[in-house]
Tab-separated table of C-alpha atoms and ligand atoms in Angstrom:
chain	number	residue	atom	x	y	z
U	24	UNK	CA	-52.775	-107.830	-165.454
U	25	UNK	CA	-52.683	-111.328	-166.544
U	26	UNK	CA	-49.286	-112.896	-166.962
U	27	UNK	CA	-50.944	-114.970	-170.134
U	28	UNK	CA	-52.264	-113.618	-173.261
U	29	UNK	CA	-55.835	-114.427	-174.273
U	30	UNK	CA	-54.591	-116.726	-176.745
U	31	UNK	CA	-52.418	-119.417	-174.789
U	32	UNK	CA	-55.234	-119.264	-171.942
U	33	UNK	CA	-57.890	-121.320	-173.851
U	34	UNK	CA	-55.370	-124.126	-175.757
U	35	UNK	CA	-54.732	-127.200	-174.459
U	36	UNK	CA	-51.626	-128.750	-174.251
U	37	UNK	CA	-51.800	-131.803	-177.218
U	38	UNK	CA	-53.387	-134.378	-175.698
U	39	UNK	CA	-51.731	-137.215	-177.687
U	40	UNK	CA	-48.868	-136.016	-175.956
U	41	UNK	CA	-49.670	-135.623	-172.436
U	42	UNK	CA	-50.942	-139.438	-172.421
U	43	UNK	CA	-47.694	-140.369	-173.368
U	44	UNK	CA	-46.039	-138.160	-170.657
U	45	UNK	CA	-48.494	-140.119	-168.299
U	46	UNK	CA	-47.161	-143.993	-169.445
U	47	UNK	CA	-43.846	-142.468	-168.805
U	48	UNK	CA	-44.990	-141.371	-165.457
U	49	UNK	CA	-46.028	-144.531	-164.215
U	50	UNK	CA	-43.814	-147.111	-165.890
U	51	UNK	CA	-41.055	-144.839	-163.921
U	52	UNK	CA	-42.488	-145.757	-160.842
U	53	UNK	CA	-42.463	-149.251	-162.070
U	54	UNK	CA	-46.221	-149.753	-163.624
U	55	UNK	CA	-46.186	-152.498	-166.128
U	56	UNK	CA	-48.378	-149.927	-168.927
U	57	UNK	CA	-48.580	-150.952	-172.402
U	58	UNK	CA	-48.478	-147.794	-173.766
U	59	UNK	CA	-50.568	-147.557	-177.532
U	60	UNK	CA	-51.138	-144.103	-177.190
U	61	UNK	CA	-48.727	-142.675	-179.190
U	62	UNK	CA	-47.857	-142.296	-182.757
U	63	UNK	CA	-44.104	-143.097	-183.602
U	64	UNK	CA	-42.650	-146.173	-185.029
U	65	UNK	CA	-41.037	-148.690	-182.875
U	66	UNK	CA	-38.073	-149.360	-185.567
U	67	UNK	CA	-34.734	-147.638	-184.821
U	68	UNK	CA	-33.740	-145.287	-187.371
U	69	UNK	CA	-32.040	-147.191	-190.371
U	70	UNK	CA	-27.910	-147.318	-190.423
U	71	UNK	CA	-27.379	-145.786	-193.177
U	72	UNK	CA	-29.275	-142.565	-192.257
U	73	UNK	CA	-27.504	-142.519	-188.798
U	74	UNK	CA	-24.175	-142.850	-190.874
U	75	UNK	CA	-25.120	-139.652	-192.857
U	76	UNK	CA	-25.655	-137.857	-189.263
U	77	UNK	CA	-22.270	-138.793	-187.949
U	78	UNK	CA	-20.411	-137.737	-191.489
U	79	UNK	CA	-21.990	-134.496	-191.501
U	80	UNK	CA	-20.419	-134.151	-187.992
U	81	UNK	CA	-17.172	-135.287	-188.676
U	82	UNK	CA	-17.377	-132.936	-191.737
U	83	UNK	CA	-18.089	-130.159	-189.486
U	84	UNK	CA	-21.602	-129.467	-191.147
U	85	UNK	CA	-22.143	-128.052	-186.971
U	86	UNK	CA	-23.439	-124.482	-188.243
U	87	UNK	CA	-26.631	-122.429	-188.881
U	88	UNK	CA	-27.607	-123.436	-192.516
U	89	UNK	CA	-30.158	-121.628	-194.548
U	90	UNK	CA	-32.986	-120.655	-193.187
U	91	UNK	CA	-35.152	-122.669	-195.520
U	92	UNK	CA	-33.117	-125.895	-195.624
U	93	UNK	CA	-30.064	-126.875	-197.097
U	94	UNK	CA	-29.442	-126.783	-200.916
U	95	UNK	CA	-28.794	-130.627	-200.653
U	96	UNK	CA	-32.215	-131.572	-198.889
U	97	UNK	CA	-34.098	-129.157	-201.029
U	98	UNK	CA	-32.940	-130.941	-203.947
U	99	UNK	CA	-33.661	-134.506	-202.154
U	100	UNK	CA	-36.604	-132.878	-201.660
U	101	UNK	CA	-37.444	-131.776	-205.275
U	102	UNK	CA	-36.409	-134.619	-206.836
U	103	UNK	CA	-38.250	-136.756	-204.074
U	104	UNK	CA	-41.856	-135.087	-205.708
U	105	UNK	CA	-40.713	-135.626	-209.194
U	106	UNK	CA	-40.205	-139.579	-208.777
U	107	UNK	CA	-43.050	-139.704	-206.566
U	108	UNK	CA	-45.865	-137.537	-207.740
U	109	UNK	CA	-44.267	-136.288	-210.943
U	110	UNK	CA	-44.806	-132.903	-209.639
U	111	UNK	CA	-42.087	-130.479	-210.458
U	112	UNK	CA	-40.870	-127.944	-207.671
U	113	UNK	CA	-37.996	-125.138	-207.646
U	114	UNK	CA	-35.972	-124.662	-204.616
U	115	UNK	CA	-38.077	-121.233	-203.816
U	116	UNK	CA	-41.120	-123.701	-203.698
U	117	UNK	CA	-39.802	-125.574	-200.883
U	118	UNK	CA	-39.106	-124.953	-197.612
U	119	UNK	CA	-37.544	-127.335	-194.723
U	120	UNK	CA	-38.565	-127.030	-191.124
U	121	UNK	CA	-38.384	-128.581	-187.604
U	122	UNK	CA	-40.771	-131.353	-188.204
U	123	UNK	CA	-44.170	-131.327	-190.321
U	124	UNK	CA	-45.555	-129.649	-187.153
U	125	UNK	CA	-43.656	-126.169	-187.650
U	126	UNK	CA	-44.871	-125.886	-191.048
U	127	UNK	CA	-48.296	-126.279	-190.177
U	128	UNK	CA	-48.135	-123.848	-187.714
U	129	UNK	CA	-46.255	-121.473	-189.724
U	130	UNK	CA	-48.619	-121.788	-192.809
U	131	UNK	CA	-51.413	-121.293	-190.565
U	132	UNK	CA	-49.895	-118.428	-188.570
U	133	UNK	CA	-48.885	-116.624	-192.104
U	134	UNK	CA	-52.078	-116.630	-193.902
U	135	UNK	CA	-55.277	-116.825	-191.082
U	136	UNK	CA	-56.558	-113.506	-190.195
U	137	UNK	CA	-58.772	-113.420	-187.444
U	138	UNK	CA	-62.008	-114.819	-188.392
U	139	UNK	CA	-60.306	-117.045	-191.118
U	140	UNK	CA	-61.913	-120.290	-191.422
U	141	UNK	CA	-60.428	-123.846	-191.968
U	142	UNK	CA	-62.166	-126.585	-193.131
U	143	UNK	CA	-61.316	-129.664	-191.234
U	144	UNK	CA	-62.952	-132.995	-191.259
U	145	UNK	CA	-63.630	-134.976	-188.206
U	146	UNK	CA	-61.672	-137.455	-187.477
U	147	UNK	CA	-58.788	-135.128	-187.682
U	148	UNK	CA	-55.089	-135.004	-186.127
U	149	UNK	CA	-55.158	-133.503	-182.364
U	150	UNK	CA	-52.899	-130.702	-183.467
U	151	UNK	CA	-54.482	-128.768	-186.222
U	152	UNK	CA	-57.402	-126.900	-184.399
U	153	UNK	CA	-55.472	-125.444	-182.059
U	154	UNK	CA	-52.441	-124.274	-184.420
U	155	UNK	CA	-55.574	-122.562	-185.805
U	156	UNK	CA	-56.393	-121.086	-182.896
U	157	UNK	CA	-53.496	-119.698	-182.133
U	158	UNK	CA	-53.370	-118.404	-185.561
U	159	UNK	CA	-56.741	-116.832	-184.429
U	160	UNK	CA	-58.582	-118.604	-187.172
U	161	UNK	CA	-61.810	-120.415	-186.893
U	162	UNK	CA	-61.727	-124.321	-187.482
U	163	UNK	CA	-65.371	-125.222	-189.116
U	164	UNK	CA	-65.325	-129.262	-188.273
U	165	UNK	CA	-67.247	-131.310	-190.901
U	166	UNK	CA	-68.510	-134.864	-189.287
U	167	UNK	CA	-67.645	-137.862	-191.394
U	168	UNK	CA	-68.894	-141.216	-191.389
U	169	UNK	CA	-68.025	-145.107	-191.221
U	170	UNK	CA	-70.394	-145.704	-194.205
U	171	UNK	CA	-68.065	-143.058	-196.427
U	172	UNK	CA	-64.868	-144.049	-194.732
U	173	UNK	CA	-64.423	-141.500	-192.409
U	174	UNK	CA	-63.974	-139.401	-195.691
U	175	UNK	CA	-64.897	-135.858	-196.227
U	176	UNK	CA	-67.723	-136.004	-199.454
U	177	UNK	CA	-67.449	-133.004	-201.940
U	178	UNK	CA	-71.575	-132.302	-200.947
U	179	UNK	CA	-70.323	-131.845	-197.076
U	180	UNK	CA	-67.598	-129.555	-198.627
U	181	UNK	CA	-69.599	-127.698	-200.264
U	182	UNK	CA	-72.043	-127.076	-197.941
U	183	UNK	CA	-69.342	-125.427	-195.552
U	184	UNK	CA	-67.316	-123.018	-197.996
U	185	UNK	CA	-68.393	-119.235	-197.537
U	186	UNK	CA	-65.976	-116.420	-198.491
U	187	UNK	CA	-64.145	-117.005	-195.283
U	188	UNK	CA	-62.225	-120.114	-195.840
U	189	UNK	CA	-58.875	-119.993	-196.440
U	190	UNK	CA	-57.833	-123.308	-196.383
U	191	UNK	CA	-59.262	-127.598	-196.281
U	192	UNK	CA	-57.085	-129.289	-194.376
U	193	UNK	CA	-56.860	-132.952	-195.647
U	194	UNK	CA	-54.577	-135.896	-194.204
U	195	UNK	CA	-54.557	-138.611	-196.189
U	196	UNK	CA	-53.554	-141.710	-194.584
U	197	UNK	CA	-55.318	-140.126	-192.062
U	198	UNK	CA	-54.602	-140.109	-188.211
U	199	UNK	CA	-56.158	-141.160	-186.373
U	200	UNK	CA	-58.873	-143.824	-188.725
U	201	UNK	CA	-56.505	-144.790	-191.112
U	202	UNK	CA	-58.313	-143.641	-194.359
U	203	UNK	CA	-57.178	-142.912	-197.789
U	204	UNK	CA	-58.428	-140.423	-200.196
U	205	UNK	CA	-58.215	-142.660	-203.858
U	206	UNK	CA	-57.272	-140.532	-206.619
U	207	UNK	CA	-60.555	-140.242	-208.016
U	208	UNK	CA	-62.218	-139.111	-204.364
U	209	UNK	CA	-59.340	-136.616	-204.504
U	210	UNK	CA	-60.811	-135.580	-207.900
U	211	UNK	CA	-64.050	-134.741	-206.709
U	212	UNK	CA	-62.829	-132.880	-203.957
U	213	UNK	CA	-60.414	-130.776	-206.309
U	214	UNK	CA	-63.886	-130.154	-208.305
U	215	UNK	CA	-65.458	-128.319	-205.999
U	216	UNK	CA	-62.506	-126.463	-204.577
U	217	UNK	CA	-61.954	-124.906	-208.509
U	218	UNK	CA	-65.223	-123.658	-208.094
U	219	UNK	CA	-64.060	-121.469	-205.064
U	220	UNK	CA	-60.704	-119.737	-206.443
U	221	UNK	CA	-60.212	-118.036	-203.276
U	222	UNK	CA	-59.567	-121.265	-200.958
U	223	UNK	CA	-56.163	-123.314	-200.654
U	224	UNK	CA	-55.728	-127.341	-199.587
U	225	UNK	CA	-53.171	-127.940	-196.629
U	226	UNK	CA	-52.311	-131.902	-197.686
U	227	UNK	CA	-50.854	-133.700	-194.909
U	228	UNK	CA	-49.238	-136.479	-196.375
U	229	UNK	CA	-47.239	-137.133	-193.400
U	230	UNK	CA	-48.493	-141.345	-193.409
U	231	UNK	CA	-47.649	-141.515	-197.138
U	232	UNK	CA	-45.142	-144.514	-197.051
U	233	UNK	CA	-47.741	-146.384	-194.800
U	234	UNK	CA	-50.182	-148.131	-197.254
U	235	UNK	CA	-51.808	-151.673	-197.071
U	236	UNK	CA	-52.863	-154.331	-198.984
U	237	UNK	CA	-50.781	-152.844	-202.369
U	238	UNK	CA	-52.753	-149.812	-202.471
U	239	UNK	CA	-50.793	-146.958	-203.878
U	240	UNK	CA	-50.693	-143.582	-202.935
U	241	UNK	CA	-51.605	-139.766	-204.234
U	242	UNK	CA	-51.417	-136.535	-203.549
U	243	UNK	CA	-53.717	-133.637	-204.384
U	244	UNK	CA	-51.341	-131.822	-206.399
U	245	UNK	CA	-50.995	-134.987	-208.452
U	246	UNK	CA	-54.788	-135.572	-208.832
U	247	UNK	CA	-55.791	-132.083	-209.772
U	248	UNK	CA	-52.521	-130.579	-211.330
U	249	UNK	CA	-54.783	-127.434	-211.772
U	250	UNK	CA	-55.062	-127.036	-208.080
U	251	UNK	CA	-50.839	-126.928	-207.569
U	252	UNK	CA	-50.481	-123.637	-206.994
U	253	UNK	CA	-53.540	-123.554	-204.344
U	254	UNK	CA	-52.209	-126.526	-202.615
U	255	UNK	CA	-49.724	-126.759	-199.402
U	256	UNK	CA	-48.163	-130.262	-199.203
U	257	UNK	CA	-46.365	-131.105	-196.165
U	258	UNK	CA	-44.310	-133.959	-195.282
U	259	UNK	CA	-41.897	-135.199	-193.188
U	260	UNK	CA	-39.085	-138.050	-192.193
U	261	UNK	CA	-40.558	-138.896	-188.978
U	262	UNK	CA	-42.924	-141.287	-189.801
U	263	UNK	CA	-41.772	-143.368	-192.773
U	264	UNK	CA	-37.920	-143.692	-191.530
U	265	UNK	CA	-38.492	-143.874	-187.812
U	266	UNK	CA	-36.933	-140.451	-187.375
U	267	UNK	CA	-39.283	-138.584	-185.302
U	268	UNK	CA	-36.492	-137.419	-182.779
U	269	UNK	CA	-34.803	-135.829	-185.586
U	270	UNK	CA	-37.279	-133.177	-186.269
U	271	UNK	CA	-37.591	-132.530	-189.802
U	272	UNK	CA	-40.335	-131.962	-192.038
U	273	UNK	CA	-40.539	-129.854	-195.206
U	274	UNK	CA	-42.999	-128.251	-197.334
U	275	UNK	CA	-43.708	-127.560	-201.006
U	276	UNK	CA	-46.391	-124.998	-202.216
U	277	UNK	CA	-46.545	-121.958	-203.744
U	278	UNK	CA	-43.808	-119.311	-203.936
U	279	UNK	CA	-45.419	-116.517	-202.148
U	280	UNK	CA	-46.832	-118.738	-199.152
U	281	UNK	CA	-43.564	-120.519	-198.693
U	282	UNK	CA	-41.901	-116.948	-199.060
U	283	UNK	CA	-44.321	-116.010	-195.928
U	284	UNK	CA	-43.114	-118.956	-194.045
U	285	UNK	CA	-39.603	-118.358	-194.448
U	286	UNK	CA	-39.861	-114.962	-193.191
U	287	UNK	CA	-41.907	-116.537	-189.997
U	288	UNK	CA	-39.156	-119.067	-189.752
U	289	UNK	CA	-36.107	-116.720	-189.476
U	290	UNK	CA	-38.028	-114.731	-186.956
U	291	UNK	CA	-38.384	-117.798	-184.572
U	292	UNK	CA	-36.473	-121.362	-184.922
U	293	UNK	CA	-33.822	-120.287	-188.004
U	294	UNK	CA	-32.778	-122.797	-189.828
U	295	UNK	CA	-33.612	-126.361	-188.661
U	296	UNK	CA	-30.587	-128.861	-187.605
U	297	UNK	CA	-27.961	-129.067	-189.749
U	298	UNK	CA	-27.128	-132.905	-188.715
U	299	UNK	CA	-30.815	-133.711	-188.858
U	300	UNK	CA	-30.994	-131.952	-192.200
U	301	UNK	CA	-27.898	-134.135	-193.839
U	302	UNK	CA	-29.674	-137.271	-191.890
U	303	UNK	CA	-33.094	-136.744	-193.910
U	304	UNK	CA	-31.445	-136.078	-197.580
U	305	UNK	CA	-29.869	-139.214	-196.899
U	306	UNK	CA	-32.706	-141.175	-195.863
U	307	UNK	CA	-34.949	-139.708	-199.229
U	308	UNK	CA	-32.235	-140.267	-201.674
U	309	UNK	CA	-31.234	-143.914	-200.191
U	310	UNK	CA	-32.184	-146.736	-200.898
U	311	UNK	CA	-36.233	-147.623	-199.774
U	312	UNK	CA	-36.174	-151.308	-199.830
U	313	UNK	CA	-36.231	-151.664	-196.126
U	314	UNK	CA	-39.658	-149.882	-195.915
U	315	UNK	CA	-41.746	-152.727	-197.811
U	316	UNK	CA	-40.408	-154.865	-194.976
U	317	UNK	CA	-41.722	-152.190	-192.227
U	318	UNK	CA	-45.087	-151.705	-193.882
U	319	UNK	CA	-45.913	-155.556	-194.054
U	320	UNK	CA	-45.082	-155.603	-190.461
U	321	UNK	CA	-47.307	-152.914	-189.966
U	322	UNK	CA	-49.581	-154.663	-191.879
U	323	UNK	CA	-49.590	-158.128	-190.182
U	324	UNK	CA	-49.552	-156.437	-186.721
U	325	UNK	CA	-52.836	-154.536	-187.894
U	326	UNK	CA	-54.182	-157.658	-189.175
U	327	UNK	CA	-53.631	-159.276	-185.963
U	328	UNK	CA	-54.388	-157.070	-183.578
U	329	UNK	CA	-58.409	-157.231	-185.597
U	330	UNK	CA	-58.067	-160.656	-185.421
U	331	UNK	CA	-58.003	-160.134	-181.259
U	332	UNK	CA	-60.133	-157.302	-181.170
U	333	UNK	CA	-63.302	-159.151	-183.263
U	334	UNK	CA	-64.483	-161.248	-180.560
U	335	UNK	CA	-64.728	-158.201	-177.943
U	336	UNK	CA	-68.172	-157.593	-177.696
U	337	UNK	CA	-69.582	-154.079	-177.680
U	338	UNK	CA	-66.587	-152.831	-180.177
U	339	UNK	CA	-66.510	-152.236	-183.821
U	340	UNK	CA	-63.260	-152.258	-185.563
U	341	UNK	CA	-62.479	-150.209	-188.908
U	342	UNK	CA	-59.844	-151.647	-191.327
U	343	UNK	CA	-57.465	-148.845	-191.496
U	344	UNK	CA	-55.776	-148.633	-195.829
U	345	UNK	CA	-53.047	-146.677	-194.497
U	346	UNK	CA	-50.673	-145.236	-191.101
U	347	UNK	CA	-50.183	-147.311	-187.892
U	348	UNK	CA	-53.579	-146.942	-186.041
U	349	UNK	CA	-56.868	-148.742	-185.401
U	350	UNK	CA	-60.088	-146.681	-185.172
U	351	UNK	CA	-62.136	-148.497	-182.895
U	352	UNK	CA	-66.201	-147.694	-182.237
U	353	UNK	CA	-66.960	-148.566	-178.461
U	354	UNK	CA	-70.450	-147.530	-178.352
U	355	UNK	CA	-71.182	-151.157	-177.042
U	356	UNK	CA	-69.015	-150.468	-173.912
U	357	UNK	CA	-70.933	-147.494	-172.710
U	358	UNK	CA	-73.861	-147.348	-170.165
U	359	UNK	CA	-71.929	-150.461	-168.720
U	360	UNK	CA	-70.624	-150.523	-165.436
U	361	UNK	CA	-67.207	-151.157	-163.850
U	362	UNK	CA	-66.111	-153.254	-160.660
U	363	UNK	CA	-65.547	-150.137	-158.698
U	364	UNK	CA	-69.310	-148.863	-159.707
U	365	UNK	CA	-68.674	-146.409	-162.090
U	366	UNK	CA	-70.882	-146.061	-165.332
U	367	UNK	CA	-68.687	-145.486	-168.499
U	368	UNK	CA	-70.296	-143.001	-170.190
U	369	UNK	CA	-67.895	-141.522	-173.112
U	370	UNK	CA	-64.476	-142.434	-174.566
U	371	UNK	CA	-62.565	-140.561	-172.136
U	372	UNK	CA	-64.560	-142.826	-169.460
U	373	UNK	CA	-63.251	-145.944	-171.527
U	374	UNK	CA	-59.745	-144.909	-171.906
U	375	UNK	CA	-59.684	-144.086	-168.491
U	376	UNK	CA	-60.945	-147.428	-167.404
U	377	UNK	CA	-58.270	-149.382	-169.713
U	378	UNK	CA	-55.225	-147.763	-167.912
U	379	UNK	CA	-56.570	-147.825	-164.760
U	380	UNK	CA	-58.081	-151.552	-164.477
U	381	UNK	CA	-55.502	-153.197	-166.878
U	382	UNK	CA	-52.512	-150.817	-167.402
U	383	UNK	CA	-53.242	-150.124	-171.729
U	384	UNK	CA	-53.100	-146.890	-172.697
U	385	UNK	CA	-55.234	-145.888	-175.725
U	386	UNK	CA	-56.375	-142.114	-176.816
U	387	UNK	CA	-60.208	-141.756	-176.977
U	388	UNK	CA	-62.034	-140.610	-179.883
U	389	UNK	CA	-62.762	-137.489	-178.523
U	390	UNK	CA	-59.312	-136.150	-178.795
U	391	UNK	CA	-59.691	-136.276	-182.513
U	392	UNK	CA	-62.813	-134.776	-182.851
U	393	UNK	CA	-65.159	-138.020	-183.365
U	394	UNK	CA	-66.903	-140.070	-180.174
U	395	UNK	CA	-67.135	-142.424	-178.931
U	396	UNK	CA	-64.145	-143.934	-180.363
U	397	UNK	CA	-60.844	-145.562	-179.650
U	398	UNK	CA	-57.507	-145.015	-181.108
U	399	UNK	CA	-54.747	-148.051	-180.743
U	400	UNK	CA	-51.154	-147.643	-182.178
U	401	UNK	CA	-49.854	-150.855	-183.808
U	402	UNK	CA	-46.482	-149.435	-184.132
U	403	UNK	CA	-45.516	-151.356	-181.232
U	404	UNK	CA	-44.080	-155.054	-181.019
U	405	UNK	CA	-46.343	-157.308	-181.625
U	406	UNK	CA	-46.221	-159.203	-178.426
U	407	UNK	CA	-46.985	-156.038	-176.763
U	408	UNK	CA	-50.013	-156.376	-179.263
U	409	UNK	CA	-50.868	-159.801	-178.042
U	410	UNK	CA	-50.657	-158.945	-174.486
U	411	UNK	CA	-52.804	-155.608	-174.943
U	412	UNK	CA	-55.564	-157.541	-176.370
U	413	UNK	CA	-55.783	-159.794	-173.569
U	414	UNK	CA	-55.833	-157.158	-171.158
U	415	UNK	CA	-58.479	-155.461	-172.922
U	416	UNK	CA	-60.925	-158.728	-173.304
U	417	UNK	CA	-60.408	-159.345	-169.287
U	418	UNK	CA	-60.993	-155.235	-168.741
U	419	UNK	CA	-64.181	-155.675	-170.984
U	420	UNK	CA	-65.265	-159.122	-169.850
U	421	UNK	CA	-65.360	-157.490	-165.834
U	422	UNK	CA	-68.025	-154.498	-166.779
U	423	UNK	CA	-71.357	-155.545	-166.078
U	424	UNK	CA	-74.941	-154.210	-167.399
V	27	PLP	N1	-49.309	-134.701	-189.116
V	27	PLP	C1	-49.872	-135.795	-188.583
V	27	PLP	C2	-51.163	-136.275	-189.139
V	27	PLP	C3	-49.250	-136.475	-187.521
V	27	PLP	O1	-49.828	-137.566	-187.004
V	27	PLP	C4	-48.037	-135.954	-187.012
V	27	PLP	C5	-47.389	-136.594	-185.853
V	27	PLP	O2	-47.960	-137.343	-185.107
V	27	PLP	C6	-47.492	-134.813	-187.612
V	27	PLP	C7	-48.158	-134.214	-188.661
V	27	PLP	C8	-46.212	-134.203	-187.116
V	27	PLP	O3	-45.084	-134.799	-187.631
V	27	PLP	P1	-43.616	-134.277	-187.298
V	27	PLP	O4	-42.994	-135.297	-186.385
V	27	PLP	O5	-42.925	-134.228	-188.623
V	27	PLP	O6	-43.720	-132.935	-186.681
């Protein structure tokens, strides 16, 4: 008999991940990678949220707390949607977990049955069809396209709804392109899904503090308050305050799904850490100012970084609205040879090529569903920008036809 179930056998470990492990690998043994493969902010986490960690150890806040989250970070939590969204939540609405990841999987894992479907639109985070997999769900992937924004249209939602899906999955800013669902697109998505009472929305709104050019932000709840109590929103500290090691995310839907995820909860990871827990109440009651800073850095690095990029032939850059990536189509590069006589032939082949030839590491496309694309992080320094678009001009400028 098989040591491993039938599930574990066909996923994939996250591939997002595993590049990363690999820049670790080699700038260990002393490679000089530039590593824009992964997806966390380069800031440290700000002082006064490390402060709040330390207090709640010196106060001897070192136990098991509830499973859902502390009373405290609920409320930060609650009160967090209300000056936000105006939405209004009660604590038994809201649940706290060990990063926006666990709450994915647990909503998935608490409401799929096998044969479930999920709606999810392509270009979508690497994570999501296989949580539904494991969840033994079926993910129904709906193409998008650079002409609609790499934006899911309410016609191509339609057209995939049948009495099997349980859930859309949108992120909005989206990783990996870097789109943003206005309020009105959000609108006439909510229209159709009111027309289907039996599906919910999974809102990932993990990038929400990460908007450009002034643009503000919404949620689905807040476009279509009729949809509330169909919609999962899930969010998180990691992104927005540099606090990705900390591991927490939370949650806010309705009471019987976040019941359901509780339950899963205190069957598997408890409560999540108290420290990290008194850390992220601090860092969504405190003060914000710092973050405008952040996102116009994020903003001039992405600006930048185009700038570079534009003059690469046989690449086609999309202005990301919103989260620290750049969705790049490299169509051009394929069916182009390397000095070693190899023929690039998908993104893989390309991404492959960058870290081998000139030591960048970028995720392909195809890890999010959509090819043959590129996906850069720009939450790195910006000289590490600078010197990563050199690299890739030389890598480019040595393929041949
Ligand atoms: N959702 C999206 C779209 C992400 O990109 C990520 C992390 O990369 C997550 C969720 C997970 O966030 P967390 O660190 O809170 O688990």
């Amino acid at each position: 008999m098989p040591l491993l179930n039938k599930i574990i056998s066909t996923i994939k470990p996250s591939a997002t991940l595993a590049l990363v492990q690999k820049v670790l690998e080699m700038k260990a043994k002393g490679a000089d990678v530039i590593g824009l493969a992964g997806g966390e902010p380069n800031f440290p986490t700000p002082k006064f949220i490390c402060d709040a960690a330390i207090k709640a150890i010196q106060d001897g806040q070192t136990k098991y707390t509830a499973v859902d989250g502390t009373p405290e970070l609920k409320q930060a939590i609650i009160d967090k949607f209300s000056r936000d969204h105006s939405l209004k939540y009660v604590p038994k609405e809201i649940i706290v977990g060990t990063g926006a990841k666990q709450l994915l999987y647990n909503a998935f894992m608490v409401t799929l049955d096998p044969g479930d479907e999920v709606v999810i639109p392509c270009p979508y985070w690497v994570s999501y069809p296989p949580m539904v997999q494991c969840a033994q769900g079926h993910s129904v992937f709906v193409p998008t396209t650079a002409e609609a924004g790499f934006k899911l249209t309410p016609e191509a939602l339609d057209k995939v709804i049948n009495r099997n899906t349980k859930w859309l999955c949108l992120n909005s800013p989206n990783n990996p392109s870097g789109s943003v669902y206005s309020k009105d697109e959000l609108k006439a998505l909510g229209e159709v899904l009111s027309q289907h009472s039996h599906m919910y929305v999974m809102c990932d709104d993990i990038y929400e503090k990460l908007m450009y050019d002034g643009q503000s932000f919404t949620t689905m709840a807040q476009a279509c308050p009729g949809l509330k109590n169909r919609t999962l929103t899930i969010n998180g500290v990691s992104k927005a305050y540099a606090m990705t090691g900390w591991r927490i995310g939370y949650a806010a839907g309705p009471e019987e799904l976040i019941k359901a995820m509780k339950i899963l909860q205190s069957q598997s990871t408890s409560s999540p850490n108290s420290i990290a827990q008194a850390a992220a109440a601090a860092a969504l009651n405190g003060d914000h100012s710092f973050l405008s800073d952040w996102v116009d850095e994020y903003q001039s690095r992405r600006d930048a970084m185009m700038q570079n990029l534009a003059d690469i032939s046989g690449l086609k850059v999309y202005k990301p609205d919103g989260a620290f990536y750049l969705w790049i189509n490299c169509q051009g590069l394929l069916g182009k040879k390397t000095a070693s006589g190899e023929i690039l032939e998908s993104d893989m082949d390309v991404a492959n090529y960058l870290l081998e030839s000139v030591k960048v590491a970028v995720m392909p496309g195809s890890a999010f569903g959509m090819s043959p694309y590129l996906r850069l992080s720009t939450a790195v320094s910006q000289e590490n920008l600078d010197k990563a678009a050199g690299r890739f001009k030389e890598a480019v400028a040595a393929l041949s036809v």
